[in-house]
CSV table of C-alpha atoms in Angstrom, one decimal:
chain,number,residue,atom,x,y,z
W,13,UNK,CA,-12.6,-120.4,-132.5
W,14,UNK,CA,-16.4,-120.0,-130.9
W,15,UNK,CA,-17.7,-118.6,-134.4
W,16,UNK,CA,-15.5,-121.9,-137.1
W,17,UNK,CA,-18.4,-123.8,-134.4
W,18,UNK,CA,-21.6,-121.1,-135.0
W,19,UNK,CA,-20.9,-121.6,-139.2
W,20,UNK,CA,-20.5,-125.1,-138.6
W,21,UNK,CA,-23.9,-125.8,-136.7
W,22,UNK,CA,-26.1,-123.6,-139.2
W,23,UNK,CA,-24.4,-124.6,-142.3
W,24,UNK,CA,-25.8,-128.6,-140.7
W,25,UNK,CA,-29.3,-127.2,-140.2
W,26,UNK,CA,-29.2,-126.0,-143.3
W,27,UNK,CA,-28.8,-128.7,-144.7
W,28,UNK,CA,-30.6,-131.0,-142.5
W,29,UNK,CA,-33.5,-129.4,-143.6
W,30,UNK,CA,-32.9,-130.0,-147.0
W,31,UNK,CA,-32.9,-132.8,-146.8
W,32,UNK,CA,-36.4,-133.2,-144.8
W,33,UNK,CA,-37.5,-130.8,-147.5
W,34,UNK,CA,-36.3,-133.5,-149.9
W,35,UNK,CA,-38.0,-136.4,-148.5
W,36,UNK,CA,-41.5,-135.0,-147.5
W,37,UNK,CA,-41.6,-134.1,-151.5
W,38,UNK,CA,-41.2,-138.1,-152.7
W,39,UNK,CA,-43.5,-138.0,-150.0
W,40,UNK,CA,-46.2,-136.6,-151.0
W,41,UNK,CA,-45.2,-137.3,-155.3
W,42,UNK,CA,-43.5,-133.8,-155.8
W,43,UNK,CA,-41.4,-135.2,-158.0
W,44,UNK,CA,-40.7,-131.5,-160.4
W,45,UNK,CA,-40.0,-130.2,-157.3
W,46,UNK,CA,-38.1,-132.3,-155.7
W,47,UNK,CA,-36.2,-132.5,-158.9
W,48,UNK,CA,-35.7,-128.9,-159.2
W,49,UNK,CA,-35.2,-128.6,-155.0
W,50,UNK,CA,-32.1,-131.9,-156.1
W,51,UNK,CA,-30.7,-129.7,-158.9
W,52,UNK,CA,-30.4,-126.5,-157.2
W,53,UNK,CA,-28.9,-127.1,-153.4
W,54,UNK,CA,-26.3,-130.6,-154.7
W,55,UNK,CA,-28.1,-133.1,-152.3
W,56,UNK,CA,-25.8,-136.0,-152.1
W,57,UNK,CA,-26.3,-139.7,-151.3
W,58,UNK,CA,-23.2,-139.4,-148.8
W,59,UNK,CA,-26.5,-138.9,-144.9
W,60,UNK,CA,-30.1,-140.2,-145.7
W,61,UNK,CA,-32.8,-138.7,-143.4
W,62,UNK,CA,-33.4,-140.9,-139.8
W,63,UNK,CA,-35.9,-143.1,-139.9
W,64,UNK,CA,-38.1,-141.7,-136.7
W,65,UNK,CA,-38.0,-137.9,-137.7
W,66,UNK,CA,-39.8,-136.5,-141.4
W,67,UNK,CA,-41.5,-132.7,-141.6
W,68,UNK,CA,-44.8,-134.2,-140.7
W,69,UNK,CA,-43.5,-135.3,-137.0
W,70,UNK,CA,-41.5,-131.9,-136.9
W,71,UNK,CA,-44.5,-129.8,-137.3
W,72,UNK,CA,-46.1,-132.2,-134.7
W,73,UNK,CA,-44.5,-132.1,-132.4
W,74,UNK,CA,-44.0,-128.6,-132.1
W,75,UNK,CA,-47.5,-127.9,-132.2
W,76,UNK,CA,-48.7,-129.5,-129.0
W,77,UNK,CA,-45.0,-127.9,-127.3
W,78,UNK,CA,-46.9,-124.3,-128.3
W,79,UNK,CA,-50.2,-125.9,-127.4
W,80,UNK,CA,-48.6,-126.8,-124.1
W,81,UNK,CA,-46.4,-123.9,-123.6
W,82,UNK,CA,-49.5,-120.7,-124.5
W,83,UNK,CA,-52.7,-122.4,-124.6
W,84,UNK,CA,-54.0,-122.3,-128.3
W,85,UNK,CA,-52.5,-124.2,-131.5
W,86,UNK,CA,-49.9,-122.2,-133.2
W,87,UNK,CA,-51.2,-119.8,-136.1
W,88,UNK,CA,-48.1,-121.9,-139.6
W,89,UNK,CA,-49.7,-119.0,-142.2
W,90,UNK,CA,-51.7,-116.2,-142.7
W,91,UNK,CA,-53.9,-114.5,-145.6
W,92,UNK,CA,-52.0,-112.6,-147.9
W,93,UNK,CA,-53.8,-110.1,-148.5
W,94,UNK,CA,-51.6,-107.6,-150.3
W,95,UNK,CA,-52.0,-106.7,-154.1
W,96,UNK,CA,-48.0,-106.3,-155.2
W,97,UNK,CA,-47.1,-109.1,-153.2
W,98,UNK,CA,-49.6,-111.4,-155.5
W,99,UNK,CA,-48.9,-110.4,-158.1
W,100,UNK,CA,-45.6,-110.7,-157.6
W,101,UNK,CA,-46.1,-114.8,-157.4
W,102,UNK,CA,-45.7,-117.4,-159.4
W,103,UNK,CA,-47.9,-119.5,-161.0
W,104,UNK,CA,-47.1,-122.8,-159.9
W,105,UNK,CA,-46.2,-125.7,-162.5
W,106,UNK,CA,-49.2,-127.7,-162.6
W,107,UNK,CA,-49.0,-131.8,-160.9
W,108,UNK,CA,-48.6,-134.5,-163.3
W,109,UNK,CA,-50.8,-136.8,-162.1
W,110,UNK,CA,-48.5,-140.2,-162.5
W,111,UNK,CA,-46.2,-138.1,-159.8
W,112,UNK,CA,-48.5,-136.6,-157.7
W,113,UNK,CA,-50.5,-139.1,-155.0
W,114,UNK,CA,-53.6,-138.6,-153.2
W,115,UNK,CA,-53.6,-138.2,-149.4
W,116,UNK,CA,-55.5,-141.9,-148.5
W,117,UNK,CA,-57.9,-141.2,-146.7
W,118,UNK,CA,-59.1,-143.2,-143.2
W,119,UNK,CA,-59.9,-146.1,-143.7
W,120,UNK,CA,-59.1,-149.7,-142.9
W,121,UNK,CA,-57.0,-150.4,-144.6
W,122,UNK,CA,-54.2,-148.0,-145.3
W,123,UNK,CA,-52.6,-147.3,-148.6
W,124,UNK,CA,-49.0,-148.5,-150.0
W,125,UNK,CA,-47.1,-145.6,-151.7
W,126,UNK,CA,-45.5,-146.6,-155.3
W,127,UNK,CA,-43.1,-145.6,-157.0
W,128,UNK,CA,-43.5,-142.9,-159.1
W,129,UNK,CA,-44.9,-144.4,-162.3
W,130,UNK,CA,-46.7,-147.2,-160.6
W,131,UNK,CA,-50.5,-147.3,-159.4
W,132,UNK,CA,-51.4,-147.6,-155.8
W,133,UNK,CA,-51.9,-150.6,-154.0
W,134,UNK,CA,-53.6,-152.1,-151.4
W,135,UNK,CA,-50.6,-152.1,-148.6
W,136,UNK,CA,-52.5,-156.0,-147.2
W,137,UNK,CA,-51.2,-157.2,-150.8
W,138,UNK,CA,-48.0,-156.2,-150.4
W,139,UNK,CA,-46.7,-156.7,-147.4
W,140,UNK,CA,-44.3,-154.1,-147.7
W,141,UNK,CA,-42.8,-151.0,-145.1
W,142,UNK,CA,-44.3,-148.4,-146.4
W,143,UNK,CA,-42.3,-144.6,-147.9
W,144,UNK,CA,-39.4,-145.8,-146.2
W,145,UNK,CA,-37.9,-144.1,-148.3
W,146,UNK,CA,-33.7,-142.7,-148.2
W,147,UNK,CA,-31.4,-140.0,-149.2
W,148,UNK,CA,-30.1,-141.6,-152.3
W,149,UNK,CA,-33.7,-142.6,-153.8
W,150,UNK,CA,-34.4,-139.0,-153.5
W,151,UNK,CA,-30.7,-138.1,-155.1
W,152,UNK,CA,-30.1,-140.2,-157.1
W,153,UNK,CA,-31.8,-139.4,-160.5
W,154,UNK,CA,-29.1,-142.4,-162.7
W,155,UNK,CA,-30.4,-144.6,-161.4
W,156,UNK,CA,-33.4,-145.9,-163.1
W,157,UNK,CA,-36.9,-146.6,-161.4
W,158,UNK,CA,-37.1,-149.3,-159.0
W,159,UNK,CA,-40.4,-152.5,-159.2
W,160,UNK,CA,-42.9,-152.8,-156.8
W,161,UNK,CA,-41.6,-156.3,-155.2
W,162,UNK,CA,-37.7,-154.2,-154.5
W,163,UNK,CA,-39.8,-151.6,-152.0
W,164,UNK,CA,-42.0,-153.6,-150.7
W,165,UNK,CA,-41.5,-157.0,-151.1
W,166,UNK,CA,-44.1,-159.4,-151.6
W,167,UNK,CA,-44.5,-162.5,-148.6
W,168,UNK,CA,-44.6,-165.8,-150.2
W,169,UNK,CA,-44.3,-168.7,-148.4
W,170,UNK,CA,-42.0,-170.0,-148.2
W,171,UNK,CA,-42.3,-173.8,-148.9
W,172,UNK,CA,-41.4,-176.1,-147.0
W,173,UNK,CA,-40.6,-180.1,-146.6
W,174,UNK,CA,-41.5,-183.0,-144.8
W,175,UNK,CA,-39.8,-183.2,-142.0
W,176,UNK,CA,-39.0,-179.3,-142.2
W,177,UNK,CA,-36.7,-178.1,-143.7
W,178,UNK,CA,-36.5,-175.3,-145.7
W,179,UNK,CA,-36.2,-176.0,-149.6
W,180,UNK,CA,-34.5,-173.1,-152.0
W,181,UNK,CA,-37.0,-171.2,-152.4
W,182,UNK,CA,-38.1,-168.6,-149.6
W,183,UNK,CA,-39.6,-165.3,-149.0
W,184,UNK,CA,-38.0,-161.9,-149.1
W,185,UNK,CA,-37.1,-161.1,-145.8
W,186,UNK,CA,-39.5,-158.5,-144.0
W,187,UNK,CA,-37.3,-158.1,-141.3
W,188,UNK,CA,-36.2,-153.9,-141.2
W,189,UNK,CA,-38.3,-152.1,-139.5
W,190,UNK,CA,-41.4,-150.9,-140.5
W,191,UNK,CA,-42.4,-147.9,-142.0
W,192,UNK,CA,-46.5,-147.5,-140.2
W,193,UNK,CA,-48.5,-145.7,-143.0
W,194,UNK,CA,-49.3,-142.2,-142.9
W,195,UNK,CA,-52.9,-142.3,-141.5
W,196,UNK,CA,-50.6,-143.5,-138.7
W,197,UNK,CA,-50.1,-139.7,-135.9
W,198,UNK,CA,-46.2,-139.7,-134.7
W,199,UNK,CA,-46.6,-141.6,-131.4
W,200,UNK,CA,-48.2,-144.7,-132.4
W,201,UNK,CA,-45.0,-144.6,-135.7
W,202,UNK,CA,-42.1,-144.5,-132.7
W,203,UNK,CA,-44.6,-146.6,-130.8
W,204,UNK,CA,-43.7,-148.9,-134.4
W,205,UNK,CA,-40.0,-148.5,-134.0
W,206,UNK,CA,-39.6,-149.8,-130.3
W,207,UNK,CA,-42.0,-152.8,-130.8
W,208,UNK,CA,-40.4,-153.8,-133.9
W,209,UNK,CA,-37.0,-153.9,-132.8
W,210,UNK,CA,-38.1,-157.3,-131.1
W,211,UNK,CA,-38.5,-158.4,-134.1
W,212,UNK,CA,-35.1,-161.3,-134.7
W,213,UNK,CA,-34.3,-160.6,-138.2
W,214,UNK,CA,-31.0,-163.7,-138.4
W,215,UNK,CA,-31.0,-167.3,-138.0
W,216,UNK,CA,-30.1,-168.2,-135.4
W,217,UNK,CA,-28.7,-172.1,-136.3
W,218,UNK,CA,-30.7,-174.0,-134.3
W,219,UNK,CA,-32.8,-177.0,-136.2
W,220,UNK,CA,-35.5,-179.8,-134.8
W,221,UNK,CA,-33.0,-182.2,-134.8
W,222,UNK,CA,-30.2,-180.7,-132.2
W,223,UNK,CA,-33.4,-180.4,-130.3
W,224,UNK,CA,-33.6,-184.5,-127.6
W,225,UNK,CA,-36.0,-185.3,-125.5
W,226,UNK,CA,-38.4,-183.0,-126.3
W,227,UNK,CA,-40.9,-184.7,-129.6
W,228,UNK,CA,-43.7,-184.6,-127.4
W,229,UNK,CA,-43.7,-180.8,-127.9
W,230,UNK,CA,-42.2,-180.6,-131.0
W,231,UNK,CA,-44.5,-182.0,-132.3
W,232,UNK,CA,-46.8,-179.2,-131.3
W,233,UNK,CA,-45.4,-177.2,-132.5
W,234,UNK,CA,-45.3,-177.9,-135.9
W,235,UNK,CA,-48.8,-178.8,-135.6
W,236,UNK,CA,-49.3,-175.2,-134.6
W,237,UNK,CA,-47.1,-173.7,-137.6
W,238,UNK,CA,-45.5,-176.1,-139.9
W,239,UNK,CA,-48.3,-178.1,-141.3
W,240,UNK,CA,-51.1,-175.1,-141.5
W,241,UNK,CA,-48.6,-173.4,-144.4
W,242,UNK,CA,-47.6,-176.4,-145.7
W,243,UNK,CA,-51.8,-177.5,-145.7
W,244,UNK,CA,-53.3,-174.5,-145.3
W,245,UNK,CA,-56.8,-176.3,-146.7
W,246,UNK,CA,-56.9,-178.7,-144.1
W,247,UNK,CA,-57.1,-176.4,-140.7
W,248,UNK,CA,-60.2,-174.1,-141.3
W,249,UNK,CA,-63.3,-173.7,-139.7
W,250,UNK,CA,-63.6,-176.7,-135.8
W,251,UNK,CA,-59.5,-177.4,-136.9
W,252,UNK,CA,-57.9,-173.6,-137.4
W,253,UNK,CA,-53.8,-174.4,-135.7
W,254,UNK,CA,-54.2,-173.5,-132.5
W,255,UNK,CA,-53.6,-169.7,-131.2
W,256,UNK,CA,-52.0,-169.7,-127.3
W,257,UNK,CA,-49.3,-172.3,-126.2
W,258,UNK,CA,-48.1,-172.2,-123.1
W,259,UNK,CA,-45.3,-174.2,-121.9
W,260,UNK,CA,-44.3,-174.7,-118.5
W,261,UNK,CA,-41.3,-176.3,-116.3
W,262,UNK,CA,-38.1,-176.6,-114.2
W,263,UNK,CA,-35.3,-173.7,-115.2
W,264,UNK,CA,-33.4,-175.9,-119.1
W,265,UNK,CA,-35.6,-178.0,-119.2
W,266,UNK,CA,-35.7,-176.3,-123.0
W,267,UNK,CA,-38.3,-173.7,-123.2
W,268,UNK,CA,-36.5,-171.5,-124.7
W,269,UNK,CA,-34.2,-173.3,-126.8
W,270,UNK,CA,-37.6,-175.4,-128.1
W,271,UNK,CA,-38.7,-171.1,-129.4
W,272,UNK,CA,-34.6,-170.4,-130.6
W,273,UNK,CA,-35.2,-173.6,-132.1
W,274,UNK,CA,-39.6,-172.6,-134.4
W,275,UNK,CA,-37.6,-168.6,-134.8
W,276,UNK,CA,-34.9,-170.3,-137.4
W,277,UNK,CA,-37.1,-173.2,-138.8
W,278,UNK,CA,-39.5,-170.4,-139.9
W,279,UNK,CA,-38.0,-167.5,-140.3
W,280,UNK,CA,-38.0,-167.5,-143.8
W,281,UNK,CA,-42.1,-167.6,-143.6
W,282,UNK,CA,-43.0,-166.6,-140.9
W,283,UNK,CA,-42.1,-162.9,-138.2
W,284,UNK,CA,-40.9,-163.8,-135.2
W,285,UNK,CA,-40.9,-161.2,-132.6
W,286,UNK,CA,-39.3,-162.1,-128.6
W,287,UNK,CA,-41.4,-159.7,-127.1
W,288,UNK,CA,-39.8,-158.8,-123.5
W,289,UNK,CA,-41.1,-156.5,-120.7
W,290,UNK,CA,-38.4,-153.5,-121.0
W,291,UNK,CA,-40.0,-153.0,-124.0
W,292,UNK,CA,-44.0,-153.2,-123.1
W,293,UNK,CA,-43.9,-151.8,-120.1
W,294,UNK,CA,-43.6,-148.4,-120.0
W,295,UNK,CA,-43.3,-145.8,-117.0
W,296,UNK,CA,-45.8,-143.8,-118.8
W,297,UNK,CA,-49.0,-143.3,-117.7
W,298,UNK,CA,-51.2,-145.7,-121.0
W,299,UNK,CA,-47.8,-146.0,-122.8
W,300,UNK,CA,-47.4,-150.5,-121.9
W,301,UNK,CA,-51.2,-150.4,-123.4
W,302,UNK,CA,-50.4,-148.8,-126.5
W,303,UNK,CA,-47.6,-150.8,-127.1
W,304,UNK,CA,-49.0,-154.2,-126.4
W,305,UNK,CA,-51.8,-153.1,-128.6
W,306,UNK,CA,-49.5,-152.7,-131.5
W,307,UNK,CA,-47.1,-155.2,-131.0
W,308,UNK,CA,-50.8,-157.4,-132.0
W,309,UNK,CA,-51.4,-154.6,-135.4
W,310,UNK,CA,-47.7,-155.1,-136.7
W,311,UNK,CA,-48.2,-158.7,-135.8
W,312,UNK,CA,-51.2,-159.6,-138.0
W,313,UNK,CA,-50.2,-156.8,-140.1
W,314,UNK,CA,-47.1,-159.5,-141.5
W,315,UNK,CA,-49.0,-162.4,-140.2
W,316,UNK,CA,-48.7,-165.0,-139.9
W,317,UNK,CA,-45.8,-163.6,-137.1
W,318,UNK,CA,-45.2,-165.3,-134.0
W,319,UNK,CA,-45.2,-163.5,-130.3
W,320,UNK,CA,-43.2,-165.6,-128.2
W,321,UNK,CA,-42.9,-164.4,-124.3
W,322,UNK,CA,-40.4,-165.6,-122.4
W,323,UNK,CA,-40.7,-164.8,-118.2
W,324,UNK,CA,-44.6,-165.0,-119.1
W,325,UNK,CA,-45.6,-165.2,-115.8
W,326,UNK,CA,-43.8,-161.6,-116.1
W,327,UNK,CA,-47.3,-160.0,-117.6
W,328,UNK,CA,-49.5,-162.0,-116.9
W,329,UNK,CA,-49.1,-162.3,-113.1
W,330,UNK,CA,-52.7,-162.6,-111.0
W,331,UNK,CA,-54.3,-159.3,-111.1
W,332,UNK,CA,-56.2,-160.1,-107.6
W,333,UNK,CA,-53.5,-160.0,-105.5
W,334,UNK,CA,-51.6,-158.2,-103.2
W,335,UNK,CA,-51.1,-154.3,-104.2
W,336,UNK,CA,-51.5,-155.1,-107.3
W,337,UNK,CA,-51.6,-151.7,-109.2
W,338,UNK,CA,-54.1,-150.3,-111.6
W,339,UNK,CA,-51.2,-149.5,-114.2
W,340,UNK,CA,-50.6,-153.4,-114.2
W,341,UNK,CA,-54.4,-154.6,-113.9
W,342,UNK,CA,-55.2,-152.1,-117.3
W,343,UNK,CA,-52.4,-153.7,-118.8
W,344,UNK,CA,-53.4,-157.1,-118.3
W,345,UNK,CA,-57.1,-156.3,-119.7
W,346,UNK,CA,-55.6,-154.9,-122.4
W,347,UNK,CA,-53.9,-157.9,-123.4
W,348,UNK,CA,-56.7,-160.4,-122.1
W,349,UNK,CA,-58.5,-157.9,-124.8
W,350,UNK,CA,-56.7,-158.5,-128.1
W,351,UNK,CA,-55.4,-162.3,-127.5
W,352,UNK,CA,-59.1,-163.2,-127.3
W,353,UNK,CA,-61.3,-160.1,-128.5
W,354,UNK,CA,-63.4,-159.4,-130.8
W,355,UNK,CA,-61.4,-158.4,-133.7
W,356,UNK,CA,-59.7,-161.3,-133.3
W,357,UNK,CA,-58.9,-164.9,-134.6
W,358,UNK,CA,-59.9,-163.6,-137.9
W,359,UNK,CA,-58.3,-165.9,-140.9
W,360,UNK,CA,-56.7,-163.3,-142.2
W,361,UNK,CA,-54.5,-162.4,-139.1
W,362,UNK,CA,-53.5,-165.6,-137.8
W,363,UNK,CA,-50.9,-164.2,-135.1
W,364,UNK,CA,-49.3,-167.7,-132.7
W,365,UNK,CA,-48.8,-166.4,-128.7
W,366,UNK,CA,-46.1,-168.3,-127.2
W,367,UNK,CA,-45.0,-167.8,-123.8
W,368,UNK,CA,-43.3,-170.1,-121.2
W,369,UNK,CA,-43.1,-169.9,-117.7
W,370,UNK,CA,-41.4,-171.5,-114.4
W,371,UNK,CA,-44.4,-171.0,-112.0
W,372,UNK,CA,-47.5,-171.9,-114.3
W,373,UNK,CA,-49.2,-171.3,-110.6
W,374,UNK,CA,-48.2,-167.5,-110.5
W,375,UNK,CA,-50.3,-165.9,-113.9
W,376,UNK,CA,-54.0,-165.2,-113.3
W,377,UNK,CA,-57.0,-167.7,-114.4
W,378,UNK,CA,-57.9,-165.8,-117.4
W,379,UNK,CA,-54.5,-165.7,-118.9
W,380,UNK,CA,-55.0,-169.5,-118.6
W,381,UNK,CA,-57.9,-170.0,-120.0
W,382,UNK,CA,-57.2,-168.8,-123.2
W,383,UNK,CA,-53.7,-170.9,-123.7
W,384,UNK,CA,-55.5,-173.2,-125.7
W,385,UNK,CA,-52.4,-175.9,-124.5
W,386,UNK,CA,-50.6,-176.2,-121.4
W,387,UNK,CA,-47.8,-178.3,-121.8
W,388,UNK,CA,-44.7,-179.8,-119.8
W,389,UNK,CA,-42.1,-180.0,-121.0
W,390,UNK,CA,-40.5,-182.3,-118.0
W,391,UNK,CA,-36.8,-183.9,-117.3
W,392,UNK,CA,-35.3,-186.4,-120.6
W,393,UNK,CA,-36.3,-189.5,-119.9
W,394,UNK,CA,-32.9,-192.5,-120.1
W,395,UNK,CA,-33.0,-192.4,-124.5
W,396,UNK,CA,-33.6,-188.7,-123.9
W,397,UNK,CA,-30.3,-188.2,-121.5
W,398,UNK,CA,-29.1,-190.1,-123.7
W,399,UNK,CA,-29.4,-188.1,-126.7
W,400,UNK,CA,-28.1,-185.5,-125.7
W,401,UNK,CA,-24.8,-186.1,-124.4
W,402,UNK,CA,-24.7,-187.7,-127.8
W,403,UNK,CA,-24.9,-184.5,-129.2
W,404,UNK,CA,-23.3,-182.5,-127.3
W,405,UNK,CA,-20.3,-184.7,-127.1
W,406,UNK,CA,-19.6,-187.4,-130.5
W,407,UNK,CA,-17.4,-189.6,-128.7
W,408,UNK,CA,-20.4,-191.1,-126.2
W,409,UNK,CA,-20.8,-193.7,-129.5
W,410,UNK,CA,-17.8,-195.4,-128.5
W,411,UNK,CA,-17.9,-195.4,-124.6
W,412,UNK,CA,-19.6,-199.2,-123.7
W,413,UNK,CA,-22.7,-200.0,-122.0
W,414,UNK,CA,-22.5,-200.4,-119.3
W,415,UNK,CA,-20.4,-196.6,-118.8
W,416,UNK,CA,-23.3,-196.0,-121.2
W,417,UNK,CA,-25.9,-197.5,-118.9
W,418,UNK,CA,-23.5,-195.6,-115.9
W,419,UNK,CA,-24.3,-192.3,-116.9
W,420,UNK,CA,-27.9,-193.1,-118.1
W,421,UNK,CA,-28.5,-193.2,-113.5
W,422,UNK,CA,-26.0,-190.7,-112.6
W,423,UNK,CA,-28.0,-188.2,-115.2
W,424,UNK,CA,-31.6,-189.8,-113.7
W,425,UNK,CA,-33.0,-186.1,-112.4
W,426,UNK,CA,-30.3,-183.6,-114.4
W,427,UNK,CA,-32.7,-181.4,-117.1
W,428,UNK,CA,-30.8,-180.5,-120.2
W,429,UNK,CA,-28.9,-178.1,-119.9
W,430,UNK,CA,-27.7,-179.6,-116.1
W,431,UNK,CA,-26.5,-182.3,-118.6
W,432,UNK,CA,-25.8,-179.8,-121.0
W,433,UNK,CA,-23.4,-177.6,-118.3
W,434,UNK,CA,-21.4,-181.4,-117.7
W,435,UNK,CA,-20.2,-181.9,-121.1
W,436,UNK,CA,-18.5,-178.9,-121.0
W,437,UNK,CA,-16.7,-179.0,-118.1
W,438,UNK,CA,-15.3,-182.2,-119.6
W,439,UNK,CA,-14.1,-180.4,-123.3
W,440,UNK,CA,-13.0,-177.7,-121.1
W,441,UNK,CA,-11.0,-180.6,-118.4
W,442,UNK,CA,-9.0,-181.6,-121.5
W,443,UNK,CA,-8.1,-178.2,-122.6
W,444,UNK,CA,-7.0,-177.9,-119.0
W,445,UNK,CA,-5.2,-181.2,-118.9
W,446,UNK,CA,-3.4,-179.4,-122.8
W,447,UNK,CA,-2.2,-176.0,-121.4
W,448,UNK,CA,-1.1,-177.7,-118.0
W,449,UNK,CA,1.7,-179.0,-119.3
W,450,UNK,CA,4.5,-177.5,-119.0
W,451,UNK,CA,5.5,-174.1,-120.5
W,452,UNK,CA,3.7,-173.1,-123.8
W,453,UNK,CA,4.9,-171.4,-126.9
W,454,UNK,CA,2.1,-167.2,-127.4
W,455,UNK,CA,0.8,-168.9,-130.9
W,456,UNK,CA,-0.6,-172.3,-129.0
W,457,UNK,CA,-3.0,-174.4,-130.7
W,458,UNK,CA,-5.4,-177.0,-129.0
W,459,UNK,CA,-5.7,-179.8,-130.8
W,460,UNK,CA,-8.8,-181.5,-129.9
W,461,UNK,CA,-8.8,-184.9,-128.2
W,462,UNK,CA,-12.4,-186.7,-126.9
W,463,UNK,CA,-13.7,-186.2,-123.7
W,464,UNK,CA,-13.8,-189.8,-121.9
W,465,UNK,CA,-16.3,-190.7,-119.5
W,466,UNK,CA,-13.5,-190.4,-116.7
W,467,UNK,CA,-14.1,-187.1,-117.0
W,468,UNK,CA,-17.5,-186.8,-117.5
W,469,UNK,CA,-18.4,-188.8,-114.4
W,470,UNK,CA,-16.1,-186.4,-112.5
W,471,UNK,CA,-18.0,-183.2,-114.1
W,472,UNK,CA,-21.1,-184.4,-113.2
W,473,UNK,CA,-19.5,-185.8,-110.7
W,474,UNK,CA,-19.6,-181.9,-109.1
W,475,UNK,CA,-23.2,-180.7,-110.7
W,476,UNK,CA,-26.6,-181.1,-108.9
W,477,UNK,CA,-29.7,-181.0,-109.9
W,478,UNK,CA,-31.1,-178.2,-108.6
W,479,UNK,CA,-34.9,-178.8,-110.3
W,480,UNK,CA,-35.9,-182.6,-108.2
W,481,UNK,CA,-38.2,-180.6,-105.5
W,482,UNK,CA,-39.6,-178.1,-108.6
W,483,UNK,CA,-40.5,-180.7,-111.2
W,484,UNK,CA,-43.1,-182.4,-108.9
W,485,UNK,CA,-45.3,-179.3,-108.3
W,486,UNK,CA,-45.3,-178.8,-112.5
W,487,UNK,CA,-46.6,-182.4,-112.6
W,488,UNK,CA,-49.3,-182.4,-110.1
W,489,UNK,CA,-49.7,-178.6,-111.9
W,490,UNK,CA,-50.1,-180.2,-114.9
W,491,UNK,CA,-52.6,-182.9,-113.0
W,492,UNK,CA,-55.1,-180.0,-112.6
W,493,UNK,CA,-54.9,-177.4,-115.4
W,494,UNK,CA,-52.8,-179.1,-118.0
W,495,UNK,CA,-54.0,-180.9,-121.9
W,496,UNK,CA,-50.7,-180.5,-123.5
W,497,UNK,CA,-50.7,-184.1,-125.8
């Protein structure tokens, strides 16, 4: 059994090396050498090279390990001084210009590797994924080369109607992981992969019409993100779109709901990052600063982009607080320079920062200064509460005006989420009533039944509003520092 395991391990190791070599040949444009390798080794489409590894990465990590262990760089090749060996080595064939790609020199704009037969293109024009190659593209020679749009999709801005809905023609998805260009080190490529895990790739099924009682905040978000896409000629110079908006208010008032809706409504035209402390904070010295910089680099690469940070006070607390760690200060300083630094705010790097917090008074004043709009997400008014209940329980519109007025009076200090919980509890009462009617078959199908006023009234009595004291503190802070609509 041990012999069989060793034999299988040897086979897998050699097979993986061959796949890595074939992938490297394709990246370097050595198409003839790659084809010869494929023909001789019979590689199939059963396996593909993972995104987080290549020969260049392995080589750099080996050099780092050797330098750390022996204090010097390793020697990989040496001059061959044997004439006999030199005469025995055949001359290398000339590489065709069409299949060869020159390695880009370190410049401000990297070059993306185009498919065979296509010219090289600037990465800011393509906005694609670079050389994100798989083995199926290497070994399947019967398939015609992919067009440039298939490998590196061009992010054409989606057409958005006046009510914020998307038209039928939308841009190609930009959601796959980014393979940064070859001038980046393996460390920065790895950090970019970590950051790209926060990309929202799916439709969250949330629309503006479903959000009730937050009209002023919705209007400002559309003004900051959607309207500049519709009328870019109007938002120039002093009227550039808002770049930083802070949403503050008690828990449950709808701050995260607004972010979810903005992500759903703009997912075909804007790249959305849901950045969290788990992604941006690292235990390794200096890596947190690199992560926040990589996040902004990737967001600028895929501009227009939205970076949403929930519970922003956890990342941007006051720097003068007692016990503030040096690593936390360095991270915040780097973050501040990226939000409003020398290279921020250019026309071709539109990055919108959206943050939310329950305790804005804990945020460092330097961060507050950079937020152009600080919006209080207040408790819903009577009309807003009525709209929320009607959205969750359609039968609400059939109730009498007296019953509706009573519900508005009972929920005067409720947040939107507390009203949702009450409506859910009332719906669960309907299910409990149907299940509790004696023995039921195993394949019981619950009949949809409308929620009654008495059930919702009983559900509301079970919930105590928890934000009454906190909302007064938010209003006081908003009078001093807020500048929302």
